[in-house]
Coordinates of C-alpha atoms and ligand atoms in Angstrom, one line a residue:
M641 CA 126.4 18.9 -152.0
Y642 CA 127.1 21.7 -154.8
S643 CA 127.8 19.0 -157.3
A644 CA 124.5 17.2 -156.2
L645 CA 122.6 20.3 -156.7
K646 CA 124.0 21.1 -160.0
I647 CA 123.7 17.6 -161.3
A648 CA 120.0 17.5 -160.1
Q649 CA 119.5 21.0 -161.9
Q650 CA 120.9 20.0 -165.3
A651 CA 121.1 16.3 -165.9
D652 CA 118.7 13.7 -167.0
L653 CA 118.6 11.1 -164.1
P654 CA 116.7 8.0 -165.1
D655 CA 117.8 6.1 -161.9
G656 CA 117.7 9.2 -159.7
L657 CA 120.5 10.7 -157.6
L658 CA 121.8 9.6 -154.2
L659 CA 124.0 11.6 -151.9
I660 CA 125.5 9.5 -149.2
T661 CA 127.3 10.7 -146.1
K662 CA 128.7 8.8 -143.2
S663 CA 127.8 11.6 -140.8
K664 CA 124.8 13.9 -140.5
L665 CA 124.4 16.2 -143.6
G666 CA 127.0 19.1 -143.5
E667 CA 129.3 17.5 -140.9
S668 CA 132.6 17.7 -142.7
N669 CA 135.9 19.6 -143.0
S670 CA 134.1 22.2 -145.1
Y671 CA 131.8 23.0 -142.2
Y672 CA 134.8 24.2 -140.2
A673 CA 136.6 26.2 -142.7
Q674 CA 137.0 29.6 -141.3
G675 CA 139.2 32.1 -143.2
G676 CA 137.3 31.9 -146.5
M677 CA 137.5 31.2 -150.3
V678 CA 139.6 32.7 -152.9
A679 CA 137.9 34.3 -155.8
V680 CA 139.3 36.3 -158.7
L681 CA 136.2 38.7 -159.1
K682 CA 135.9 40.7 -162.3
E683 CA 134.9 43.7 -160.1
N684 CA 138.2 43.5 -158.1
K685 CA 140.4 45.6 -160.3
K686 CA 143.5 45.0 -158.0
D687 CA 143.4 41.4 -158.7
S688 CA 143.9 39.3 -161.9
V689 CA 144.1 35.6 -162.9
E690 CA 147.8 36.1 -163.8
S691 CA 148.3 37.4 -160.1
H692 CA 146.5 34.4 -158.6
I693 CA 148.5 31.8 -160.9
K694 CA 151.7 33.5 -159.9
D695 CA 150.9 33.2 -156.0
T696 CA 149.6 29.6 -156.4
I697 CA 152.5 28.4 -158.3
K698 CA 154.8 29.9 -155.8
A699 CA 153.2 28.3 -152.9
G700 CA 153.1 24.8 -154.7
A701 CA 156.9 24.6 -154.9
G702 CA 157.0 23.6 -158.5
L703 CA 154.4 21.0 -158.6
S704 CA 151.3 23.0 -159.4
E705 CA 150.0 22.6 -162.9
L706 CA 149.5 25.8 -164.8
D707 CA 146.5 24.6 -167.0
T708 CA 144.7 23.6 -163.8
I709 CA 145.4 26.8 -162.0
K710 CA 144.3 28.9 -164.9
F711 CA 141.1 27.0 -165.4
I712 CA 140.0 27.3 -161.8
S713 CA 141.1 30.9 -161.5
E714 CA 139.3 31.9 -164.6
N715 CA 136.2 30.1 -163.6
S716 CA 136.2 31.4 -160.0
D717 CA 134.0 34.7 -160.7
K718 CA 131.2 32.4 -162.6
V719 CA 131.0 29.7 -160.0
V720 CA 130.9 32.1 -157.0
H721 CA 128.0 33.9 -158.6
D722 CA 126.3 30.6 -159.3
L723 CA 126.7 29.5 -155.7
L724 CA 124.9 32.6 -154.6
T725 CA 121.7 31.3 -156.5
F726 CA 121.8 28.3 -153.9
G727 CA 121.4 30.6 -150.9
V728 CA 125.1 31.1 -150.2
D729 CA 126.4 34.6 -149.5
F730 CA 129.6 36.3 -148.3
D731 CA 130.3 39.2 -146.1
R732 CA 129.7 42.6 -147.7
D733 CA 130.3 46.3 -146.8
E734 CA 127.7 48.9 -146.4
D735 CA 127.4 49.3 -150.3
G736 CA 126.7 45.7 -150.7
N737 CA 130.2 45.0 -152.2
F738 CA 132.0 41.8 -151.1
T739 CA 134.7 42.4 -148.4
L740 CA 137.8 40.7 -149.4
T741 CA 140.6 39.7 -147.1
K742 CA 144.1 38.6 -147.5
E743 CA 146.1 35.6 -146.1
A744 CA 149.7 34.5 -146.2
A745 CA 151.3 34.3 -149.6
H746 CA 148.5 36.2 -151.5
S747 CA 149.6 39.3 -153.2
V748 CA 146.2 41.1 -153.0
N749 CA 143.0 40.9 -151.1
R750 CA 141.0 38.2 -152.9
I751 CA 139.5 36.0 -150.2
L752 CA 135.6 36.1 -149.6
H753 CA 134.5 35.2 -146.1
S754 CA 131.2 34.7 -144.4
G755 CA 129.9 35.0 -140.9
G756 CA 133.3 36.7 -140.2
D757 CA 135.4 33.7 -139.6
A758 CA 132.8 31.1 -140.2
T759 CA 132.8 30.7 -144.0
G760 CA 132.5 26.9 -144.1
R761 CA 129.6 26.9 -141.6
E762 CA 127.7 29.5 -143.6
I763 CA 128.2 27.7 -146.9
E764 CA 127.2 24.4 -145.5
I765 CA 124.1 25.7 -143.8
A766 CA 123.0 27.2 -147.1
L767 CA 123.7 24.1 -149.2
C768 CA 122.2 21.8 -146.6
K769 CA 118.9 23.6 -146.9
A770 CA 119.1 23.6 -150.7
V771 CA 119.6 19.9 -150.7
K772 CA 117.1 18.9 -148.2
E773 CA 114.4 21.0 -150.4
N774 CA 115.6 19.5 -153.7
K775 CA 113.1 16.7 -154.4
N776 CA 115.6 15.1 -157.0
I777 CA 118.2 14.5 -154.4
N778 CA 117.8 11.3 -152.3
L779 CA 119.8 11.3 -149.0
Y780 CA 121.5 8.7 -147.0
E781 CA 122.9 10.1 -143.8
N782 CA 125.0 8.0 -141.1
K783 CA 125.8 5.4 -143.8
V784 CA 129.4 4.7 -144.8
V785 CA 130.6 3.7 -148.2
V786 CA 132.8 0.7 -147.5
D787 CA 133.9 -0.2 -151.0
L788 CA 133.3 0.9 -154.7
L789 CA 132.0 -1.8 -157.1
S790 CA 134.7 -2.0 -159.6
E791 CA 135.7 -4.6 -162.3
N792 CA 138.2 -4.2 -165.3
N793 CA 138.8 -0.6 -164.5
N794 CA 135.0 0.3 -164.5
C795 CA 133.2 1.6 -161.4
S796 CA 129.6 0.7 -161.4
G797 CA 128.4 1.7 -157.8
V798 CA 129.1 1.4 -154.1
I799 CA 128.6 -1.0 -151.1
V800 CA 127.1 1.0 -148.1
Y801 CA 126.9 -0.1 -144.5
G802 CA 124.8 1.3 -141.9
D803 CA 122.4 0.2 -139.0
D804 CA 120.4 -1.7 -141.5
G805 CA 123.3 -3.8 -142.5
Y806 CA 124.8 -3.8 -146.2
E807 CA 123.4 -2.4 -149.4
V808 CA 124.7 -2.3 -152.9
I809 CA 123.9 0.7 -154.9
N810 CA 124.3 0.5 -158.7
S811 CA 125.3 3.7 -160.4
S812 CA 126.6 4.8 -163.9
A813 CA 128.6 7.7 -162.2
V814 CA 130.2 7.7 -158.6
I815 CA 131.5 11.0 -157.4
L816 CA 133.8 10.6 -154.5
A817 CA 133.8 13.9 -152.3
T818 CA 135.0 12.3 -149.1
G819 CA 137.4 15.0 -147.9
G820 CA 140.8 14.7 -146.2
L821 CA 142.7 12.6 -143.8
G822 CA 143.8 14.7 -140.7
Q823 CA 142.7 12.0 -138.2
L824 CA 145.6 9.9 -139.3
Y825 CA 147.6 12.2 -137.1
K826 CA 147.7 12.7 -133.4
Y827 CA 147.2 16.4 -133.7
T828 CA 144.9 17.7 -136.4
T829 CA 142.3 20.6 -137.0
N830 CA 140.2 18.0 -138.9
P831 CA 137.0 16.7 -137.4
I832 CA 136.5 13.0 -136.4
G833 CA 135.3 11.8 -139.7
A834 CA 138.3 12.8 -141.8
T835 CA 139.7 9.2 -141.8
G836 CA 141.0 9.2 -145.4
D837 CA 138.3 6.8 -146.6
G838 CA 138.1 8.0 -150.2
F839 CA 141.7 7.4 -150.8
A840 CA 141.6 3.9 -149.6
L841 CA 138.2 3.3 -151.5
A842 CA 139.8 4.5 -154.7
Y843 CA 143.0 2.6 -154.3
R844 CA 141.3 -0.7 -153.7
A845 CA 139.3 0.1 -156.8
G846 CA 142.3 0.4 -158.8
A847 CA 142.6 4.2 -159.4
T848 CA 145.8 6.0 -159.5
L849 CA 146.7 8.4 -156.6
Q850 CA 149.1 11.2 -156.9
D851 CA 151.6 13.0 -154.5
M852 CA 150.5 11.1 -151.4
E853 CA 153.4 12.5 -149.3
F854 CA 152.2 16.1 -149.2
I855 CA 150.4 17.0 -146.0
Q856 CA 150.1 20.4 -145.0
F857 CA 150.6 21.1 -141.2
H858 CA 148.8 24.2 -140.1
P859 CA 151.1 26.4 -137.7
T860 CA 148.4 27.5 -135.5
A861 CA 146.0 25.1 -134.0
L862 CA 144.7 25.9 -130.5
A863 CA 146.9 23.7 -128.3
V864 CA 144.3 22.3 -126.3
D865 CA 142.7 19.0 -127.2
D866 CA 139.1 18.4 -127.7
E867 CA 139.0 14.8 -126.4
K868 CA 135.7 13.9 -128.0
N869 CA 136.6 14.7 -131.6
H870 CA 140.3 14.1 -131.3
N871 CA 141.2 17.3 -132.9
R872 CA 142.3 20.8 -132.2
F873 CA 140.4 24.0 -132.9
L874 CA 142.0 26.1 -135.7
I875 CA 143.3 29.7 -135.2
S876 CA 142.9 31.0 -138.8
E877 CA 145.8 32.4 -140.5
A878 CA 143.6 35.3 -141.2
V879 CA 144.3 36.4 -137.5
R880 CA 148.1 36.8 -138.6
G881 CA 146.9 38.4 -141.8
E882 CA 145.3 41.1 -139.6
G883 CA 148.6 41.5 -137.6
A884 CA 148.8 38.9 -134.7
K885 CA 152.5 37.9 -133.9
L886 CA 154.1 34.8 -132.9
C887 CA 155.9 34.7 -129.7
D888 CA 157.3 32.6 -126.7
K889 CA 155.5 32.6 -123.3
N890 CA 157.5 35.9 -122.4
G891 CA 156.2 37.8 -125.5
I892 CA 159.6 37.5 -127.3
E893 CA 158.7 37.4 -131.1
F894 CA 160.7 34.9 -133.4
M895 CA 159.6 34.7 -136.8
S896 CA 162.0 37.2 -138.2
K897 CA 164.7 34.5 -137.6
Y898 CA 163.1 32.2 -140.0
H899 CA 161.7 34.2 -142.8
E900 CA 161.7 37.8 -144.3
K901 CA 157.8 37.7 -144.3
C902 CA 157.8 36.8 -140.7
E903 CA 154.1 35.6 -139.6
L904 CA 153.0 35.7 -143.3
A905 CA 155.7 33.2 -144.6
P906 CA 154.4 30.1 -146.3
R907 CA 152.6 27.7 -144.0
D908 CA 155.1 25.0 -144.0
I909 CA 157.9 27.4 -142.9
V910 CA 155.8 28.9 -140.0
A911 CA 154.9 25.4 -139.0
R912 CA 158.5 24.2 -138.9
A913 CA 159.4 27.4 -136.9
N914 CA 156.8 26.8 -134.4
F915 CA 157.9 23.3 -133.9
C916 CA 161.7 24.2 -133.6
E917 CA 160.8 26.9 -131.0
M918 CA 158.7 24.4 -129.1
E919 CA 161.6 21.8 -129.2
K920 CA 164.1 24.4 -128.3
N921 CA 162.1 25.8 -125.3
N922 CA 160.9 22.3 -124.4
E923 CA 157.3 23.7 -124.4
P924 CA 154.1 22.0 -125.8
C925 CA 153.3 25.3 -127.7
V926 CA 154.1 28.9 -128.6
Y927 CA 151.8 31.8 -128.4
L928 CA 149.9 34.0 -130.9
N929 CA 149.7 37.6 -129.6
A930 CA 146.4 38.9 -131.2
T931 CA 145.9 41.7 -128.6
I932 CA 147.8 44.0 -131.1
I933 CA 144.6 43.9 -133.6
G934 CA 142.5 45.7 -131.0
K935 CA 139.4 44.5 -129.3
E936 CA 136.8 45.9 -131.6
K937 CA 138.2 44.7 -134.8
L938 CA 139.2 41.2 -133.2
L939 CA 135.7 40.6 -132.0
K940 CA 134.1 41.8 -135.3
R941 CA 136.2 39.8 -137.6
F942 CA 136.9 36.7 -135.5
P943 CA 133.7 36.1 -133.4
T944 CA 134.0 32.2 -133.7
I945 CA 137.6 32.1 -132.7
A946 CA 137.0 34.6 -129.8
K947 CA 134.0 32.5 -128.4
K948 CA 135.8 29.2 -128.7
C949 CA 138.9 30.5 -126.8
L950 CA 136.9 31.9 -124.0
E951 CA 135.4 28.4 -123.6
Y952 CA 138.9 27.4 -122.6
G953 CA 139.3 30.5 -120.5
I954 CA 141.3 32.5 -123.0
D955 CA 140.4 35.9 -123.8
I956 CA 142.0 36.8 -127.1
T957 CA 141.6 40.4 -126.6
K958 CA 144.0 40.2 -123.5
D959 CA 145.7 36.8 -123.5
Y960 CA 148.3 35.2 -125.7
I961 CA 146.8 32.2 -127.4
P962 CA 148.5 28.9 -126.9
V963 CA 149.3 27.5 -130.5
A964 CA 151.0 24.5 -132.0
P965 CA 151.3 22.8 -135.4
A966 CA 148.6 20.3 -136.5
A967 CA 147.7 18.2 -139.7
H968 CA 145.5 20.3 -141.7
Y969 CA 145.2 19.7 -145.3
F970 CA 146.0 17.0 -147.8
M971 CA 147.5 18.1 -151.2
G972 CA 147.7 14.6 -152.7
G973 CA 144.9 12.3 -153.6
V974 CA 143.0 10.6 -156.3
K975 CA 144.5 11.9 -159.7
T976 CA 141.8 13.6 -161.6
N977 CA 141.6 16.0 -164.5
I978 CA 139.6 19.2 -164.2
K979 CA 136.3 17.3 -164.9
G980 CA 136.9 15.0 -161.9
E981 CA 137.6 12.0 -164.1
T982 CA 139.8 9.5 -162.4
S983 CA 141.8 6.7 -164.1
V984 CA 138.7 4.3 -163.4
N985 CA 135.7 4.6 -165.8
G986 CA 132.6 5.8 -164.1
L987 CA 134.6 7.1 -161.0
Y988 CA 134.9 10.8 -160.4
A989 CA 136.7 12.6 -157.5
I990 CA 136.3 16.3 -156.3
G991 CA 137.4 18.3 -153.5
E992 CA 140.1 17.3 -150.9
V993 CA 140.0 13.6 -151.9
S994 CA 141.2 14.7 -155.4
S995 CA 144.5 15.8 -156.8
T996 CA 143.9 18.1 -159.6
G997 CA 147.4 19.6 -159.7
L998 CA 146.2 22.8 -158.3
H999 CA 148.0 22.7 -154.9
G1000 CA 151.3 21.1 -156.0
A1001 CA 153.5 20.5 -152.9
N1002 CA 151.8 23.1 -150.7
R1003 CA 148.4 24.6 -150.7
L1004 CA 147.8 28.4 -151.0
A1005 CA 145.5 29.3 -148.2
S1006 CA 141.7 29.4 -149.3
N1007 CA 142.5 27.8 -152.6
S1008 CA 140.8 24.5 -151.5
L1009 CA 137.3 25.7 -151.1
L1010 CA 137.5 27.4 -154.6
E1011 CA 138.9 24.1 -155.9
C1012 CA 135.9 22.2 -154.3
V1013 CA 133.2 24.4 -156.0
V1014 CA 134.8 24.8 -159.3
C1015 CA 135.4 21.1 -159.7
A1016 CA 132.0 20.3 -158.4
Y1017 CA 130.4 22.7 -161.1
E1018 CA 132.7 21.0 -163.8
V1019 CA 131.8 17.3 -163.0
A1020 CA 128.2 18.2 -163.3
E1021 CA 128.8 20.1 -166.7
F1022 CA 130.6 17.1 -167.8
L1023 CA 127.9 14.6 -166.7
K1024 CA 124.9 16.6 -168.1
N1025 CA 125.2 15.4 -171.5
K1026 CA 126.0 11.8 -170.6
N1027 CA 123.6 8.9 -170.6
L1028 CA 123.4 8.0 -166.9
E1029 CA 121.3 5.1 -167.2
C1030 CA 122.6 2.1 -165.1
K1031 CA 123.1 -0.5 -167.7
N1032 CA 124.1 -3.8 -166.2
P1033 CA 123.0 -3.7 -162.6
V1034 CA 125.0 -6.4 -160.5
D1035 CA 123.5 -8.9 -158.3
F1036 CA 124.0 -7.5 -154.9
K1037 CA 123.1 -10.6 -152.8
E1038 CA 126.4 -12.4 -153.8
I1039 CA 128.4 -9.2 -153.1
V1040 CA 126.7 -8.6 -149.7
S1041 CA 127.1 -12.1 -148.6
H1042 CA 131.0 -11.7 -149.2
Y1043 CA 131.0 -8.9 -146.6
D1044 CA 128.2 -10.1 -144.4
S1045 CA 129.5 -13.8 -143.9
Q1046 CA 132.7 -12.8 -142.1
E1047 CA 133.0 -14.0 -138.6
F1048 CA 135.0 -11.9 -136.1
F1049 CA 136.7 -14.1 -133.7
T1050 CA 139.3 -11.8 -132.5
K1051 CA 138.2 -8.9 -130.2
I1052 CA 139.9 -5.7 -131.2
D1053 CA 140.4 -2.5 -129.1
I1054 CA 139.9 -0.2 -132.0
T1055 CA 140.6 3.0 -129.9
V1056 CA 144.1 1.7 -129.0
L1057 CA 144.9 0.7 -132.6
K1058 CA 143.8 4.0 -134.0
Q1059 CA 145.8 6.0 -131.3
R1060 CA 148.8 3.8 -132.1
L1061 CA 148.5 4.7 -135.8
R1062 CA 148.0 8.5 -135.1
D1063 CA 151.1 8.6 -132.7
I1064 CA 153.3 7.0 -135.4
M1065 CA 152.0 9.1 -138.2
W1066 CA 152.7 12.2 -136.1
N1067 CA 156.2 11.3 -134.7
N1068 CA 157.6 9.5 -137.8
V1069 CA 155.8 11.1 -140.8
G1070 CA 155.1 14.5 -139.8
I1071 CA 156.7 17.9 -140.1
F1072 CA 160.3 16.3 -140.2
R1073 CA 161.0 13.1 -141.8
N1074 CA 164.0 10.8 -142.8
E1075 CA 164.6 7.4 -143.9
K1076 CA 164.8 5.8 -140.5
L1077 CA 161.8 7.5 -139.2
L1078 CA 159.7 6.5 -142.2
T1079 CA 160.9 2.9 -142.4
D1080 CA 160.1 2.4 -138.6
A1081 CA 156.7 3.9 -139.5
L1082 CA 156.1 1.2 -142.2
D1083 CA 157.0 -1.5 -139.8
E1084 CA 154.7 -0.2 -137.1
I1085 CA 151.9 0.1 -139.6
S1086 CA 152.3 -3.4 -140.7
K1087 CA 152.4 -4.7 -137.1
I1088 CA 149.0 -2.8 -136.5
K1089 CA 147.6 -4.3 -139.8
S1090 CA 148.3 -7.9 -138.7
E1091 CA 146.9 -7.2 -135.2
F1092 CA 143.7 -5.7 -136.9
N1093 CA 143.6 -8.5 -139.5
R1094 CA 140.5 -7.3 -141.5
E1095 CA 140.4 -7.2 -145.2
Y1096 CA 136.8 -7.1 -146.7
G1097 CA 134.1 -7.1 -144.1
C1098 CA 134.7 -5.3 -140.8
A1099 CA 132.4 -5.4 -137.8
T1100 CA 131.7 -1.7 -137.2
I1101 CA 132.0 1.7 -139.0
E1102 CA 135.0 2.5 -136.7
E1103 CA 136.7 -0.7 -138.0
Y1104 CA 136.2 0.2 -141.6
E1105 CA 137.6 3.6 -140.8
L1106 CA 140.7 1.9 -139.3
R1107 CA 141.0 -0.2 -142.3
N1108 CA 141.0 3.0 -144.6
M1109 CA 143.5 4.8 -142.2
L1110 CA 145.9 2.0 -142.5
I1111 CA 145.8 1.7 -146.3
T1112 CA 146.1 5.6 -146.6
S1113 CA 148.9 5.9 -144.1
E1114 CA 150.9 3.1 -145.9
L1115 CA 150.5 4.9 -149.1
I1116 CA 151.7 8.2 -147.5
V1117 CA 154.8 6.6 -146.0
K1118 CA 155.8 4.8 -149.2
S1119 CA 155.4 7.9 -151.1
A1120 CA 157.4 9.9 -148.5
L1121 CA 160.2 7.4 -148.5
N1122 CA 160.3 7.5 -152.3
R1123 CA 160.6 11.3 -152.6
K1124 CA 164.3 11.7 -151.7
E1125 CA 164.2 15.4 -151.6
S1126 CA 162.4 18.3 -149.4
R1127 CA 159.8 20.2 -151.5
G1128 CA 157.0 22.2 -150.0
A1129 CA 155.3 20.5 -147.1
H1130 CA 157.5 17.3 -147.5
Y1131 CA 160.7 18.1 -145.6
R1132 CA 163.4 15.4 -145.3
T1133 CA 166.2 16.0 -142.7
D1134 CA 168.3 13.5 -144.8
Y1135 CA 167.6 15.1 -148.1
L1136 CA 167.4 18.9 -147.6
E1137 CA 167.8 20.1 -151.2
T1138 CA 164.8 20.4 -153.7
D1139 CA 165.8 18.5 -156.9
N1140 CA 165.4 20.1 -160.3
H1141 CA 162.9 17.7 -161.7
G1142 CA 159.6 18.6 -160.2
E1143 CA 157.9 15.2 -160.5
H1144 CA 154.8 14.0 -159.3
S1145 CA 154.6 10.6 -157.4
L1146 CA 152.0 8.2 -158.8
I1147 CA 150.7 5.0 -157.1
N1148 CA 148.4 2.4 -158.3
K1149 CA 147.8 -1.0 -156.8
N1150 CA 147.7 -2.8 -160.2
I1151 CA 151.1 -1.3 -161.0
G1152 CA 152.7 -1.5 -157.6
E1153 CA 155.7 0.5 -157.4
I1154 CA 155.6 4.4 -157.0
N1155 CA 156.5 6.2 -160.3
L1156 CA 157.9 9.6 -160.5
V1157 CA 156.5 11.5 -163.5
K1158 CA 156.8 15.0 -164.9
Ligands
FAD213 C1 139.2 23.6 -139.5 C2 139.6 23.9 -140.8 C3 139.6 25.1 -141.5 C4 139.8 25.3 -142.9 N1 139.6 26.5 -143.4 C5 139.6 26.8 -144.7 C6 139.5 27.9 -145.4 O1 139.3 29.0 -144.7 N2 139.5 28.0 -146.8 C7 139.7 27.0 -147.6 O2 139.7 27.2 -148.7 N3 139.9 25.7 -147.0 C8 139.8 25.6 -145.5 N4 139.9 24.3 -145.1 C9 140.1 23.2 -146.0 C10 138.7 23.0 -146.6 O3 137.7 23.2 -145.6 C11 138.6 21.5 -147.0 O4 139.7 21.1 -147.9 C12 137.4 21.2 -147.9 O5 136.1 21.8 -147.2 C13 137.1 19.8 -148.2 O6 135.7 19.5 -148.8 P1 135.4 18.3 -149.3 O7 134.1 18.5 -149.8 O8 136.3 17.7 -150.2 O9 135.3 17.3 -148.1 P2 134.4 17.4 -146.5 O10 133.9 18.8 -146.5 O11 135.3 17.0 -145.5 O12 133.3 16.4 -147.0 C14 133.5 15.0 -146.8 C15 132.2 14.4 -146.5 O13 132.3 13.0 -147.0 C16 131.8 12.2 -146.0 N5 132.4 10.9 -146.0 C17 133.9 10.6 -145.8 N6 134.0 9.2 -146.0 C18 132.9 8.6 -146.3 C19 132.5 7.4 -146.4 N7 133.3 6.4 -146.5 N8 131.2 7.1 -146.6 C20 130.2 8.1 -146.8 N9 130.5 9.4 -146.4 C21 131.9 9.7 -146.3 C22 132.1 12.9 -144.6 O14 131.2 12.5 -143.6 C23 131.9 14.4 -145.2 O15 130.4 14.7 -145.1 C24 139.8 24.2 -143.7 C25 139.7 22.8 -143.0 C26 139.7 22.8 -141.7 C27 139.6 21.3 -141.2

């Protein structure tokens, strides 16, 4: 939404601008972001670009790229202030200064938040309003992009499917901002739409994808399932940042056994610690004791978490919160430069679907929203001087008939297939991996693929999602098999060491094999 607003503000748009979402506008991973957004603000004398770079590099376990981090960090102050002009705001103290908080692995307080613990929701509400009021932005809601129009390494538009059937949209610039893939896993903090569509669309169009093995598992999702959305509510790291402790059901704390920084150790370490404690005690969860923080501060700082937990009968001011790890964020994605350019002409990617090199093998908390807004700003800057006229519109009738003419003889229980995929991804391609688990996962994915038996056209939006989930899962497993080391969020019990090379893994359908490159 931010890139659309910036493009509408700056670029000459002879054919207009269309924003497509498969959900209602605003329904996204962004909406559920709690903790906040990193900003290296000029007024924050305790912080510096150098310090932010250092923290990001450390979290990224040798795969973050210095130039990218530097660019994003240096531009954060400018972009945050620009965001305010679209109605976004962040929590402030009585003097009107931003209140900055700290999360795990940050050296200083540098995280902006809004609505206490509802940063994403507040940003989304403001941007939705700005988009709806903007006459230059056309909007498609509840329509899914099922493929990119691509030929000879050029992208010239998208194929959209919705209640009215198929439609071809010709466009000189297509920006993928399709978010993450948590729904590939049995347990995830991501909402139902995070089915990894963008990775599959880009792969099918011939784009290069990078570091597909790196999935961040958050250590503290509320260990209660939301059946409707197949996800788990997040208990933000900021709760540990404010002093909450992890413990077993008897209140015995354990994090000091795993890392000197205890609860504020990097996410992958805390997630593995929680998992090990759960296995050891044969329990479905560990507990977070937030009562230490004190009632007044807890309710002021974490109103959303307090309210949600209460819905499940948990009073966070008195009770321990049952928590367990869950798939949360995807570090890999469509390889881009800082302007969002992919390896396919006319195709851009920003946000969680992209891989700019910022996060490396593990994301530093709250760096993702920052990456989203800086790259959204940059792609708009890049496009503002381009001729965006659509030169050779393709004849859509022929393309649509290709999708529309399919007949579906086999009846598929999509829910069962999706669940089988989620189970195998959680059990075999999760927090701990090895050759056997990964090879078995590949076998199971190919069985589900042949039962599903869809290639181009699918019968429903859910089927398209499953098609994309299968493609993306396969890319993850192949990349995980190929990386014979443990690094950041990728932990192999058969290759515990981190090697010295620090290479990215690249995959492209036209090249086939996964390549490791410096
Ligand atoms: C619970 C939770 C808490 C988080 N907390 C934080 C935090 O505090 N700080 C932080 O920095 N990060 C946080 N993150 C991560 C961060 O929110 C995401 O990385 C970021 O918001 C991703 O934004 P995005 O614009 O790339 O994608 P999204 O915000 O997910 O938007 C993707 C959009 O694309 C649409 N879409 C997808 N596929 C298709 C398709 N085929 N056709 C049409 N439309 C499609 C979706 O419907 C959606 O509207 C959190 C994530 C979660 C899930």
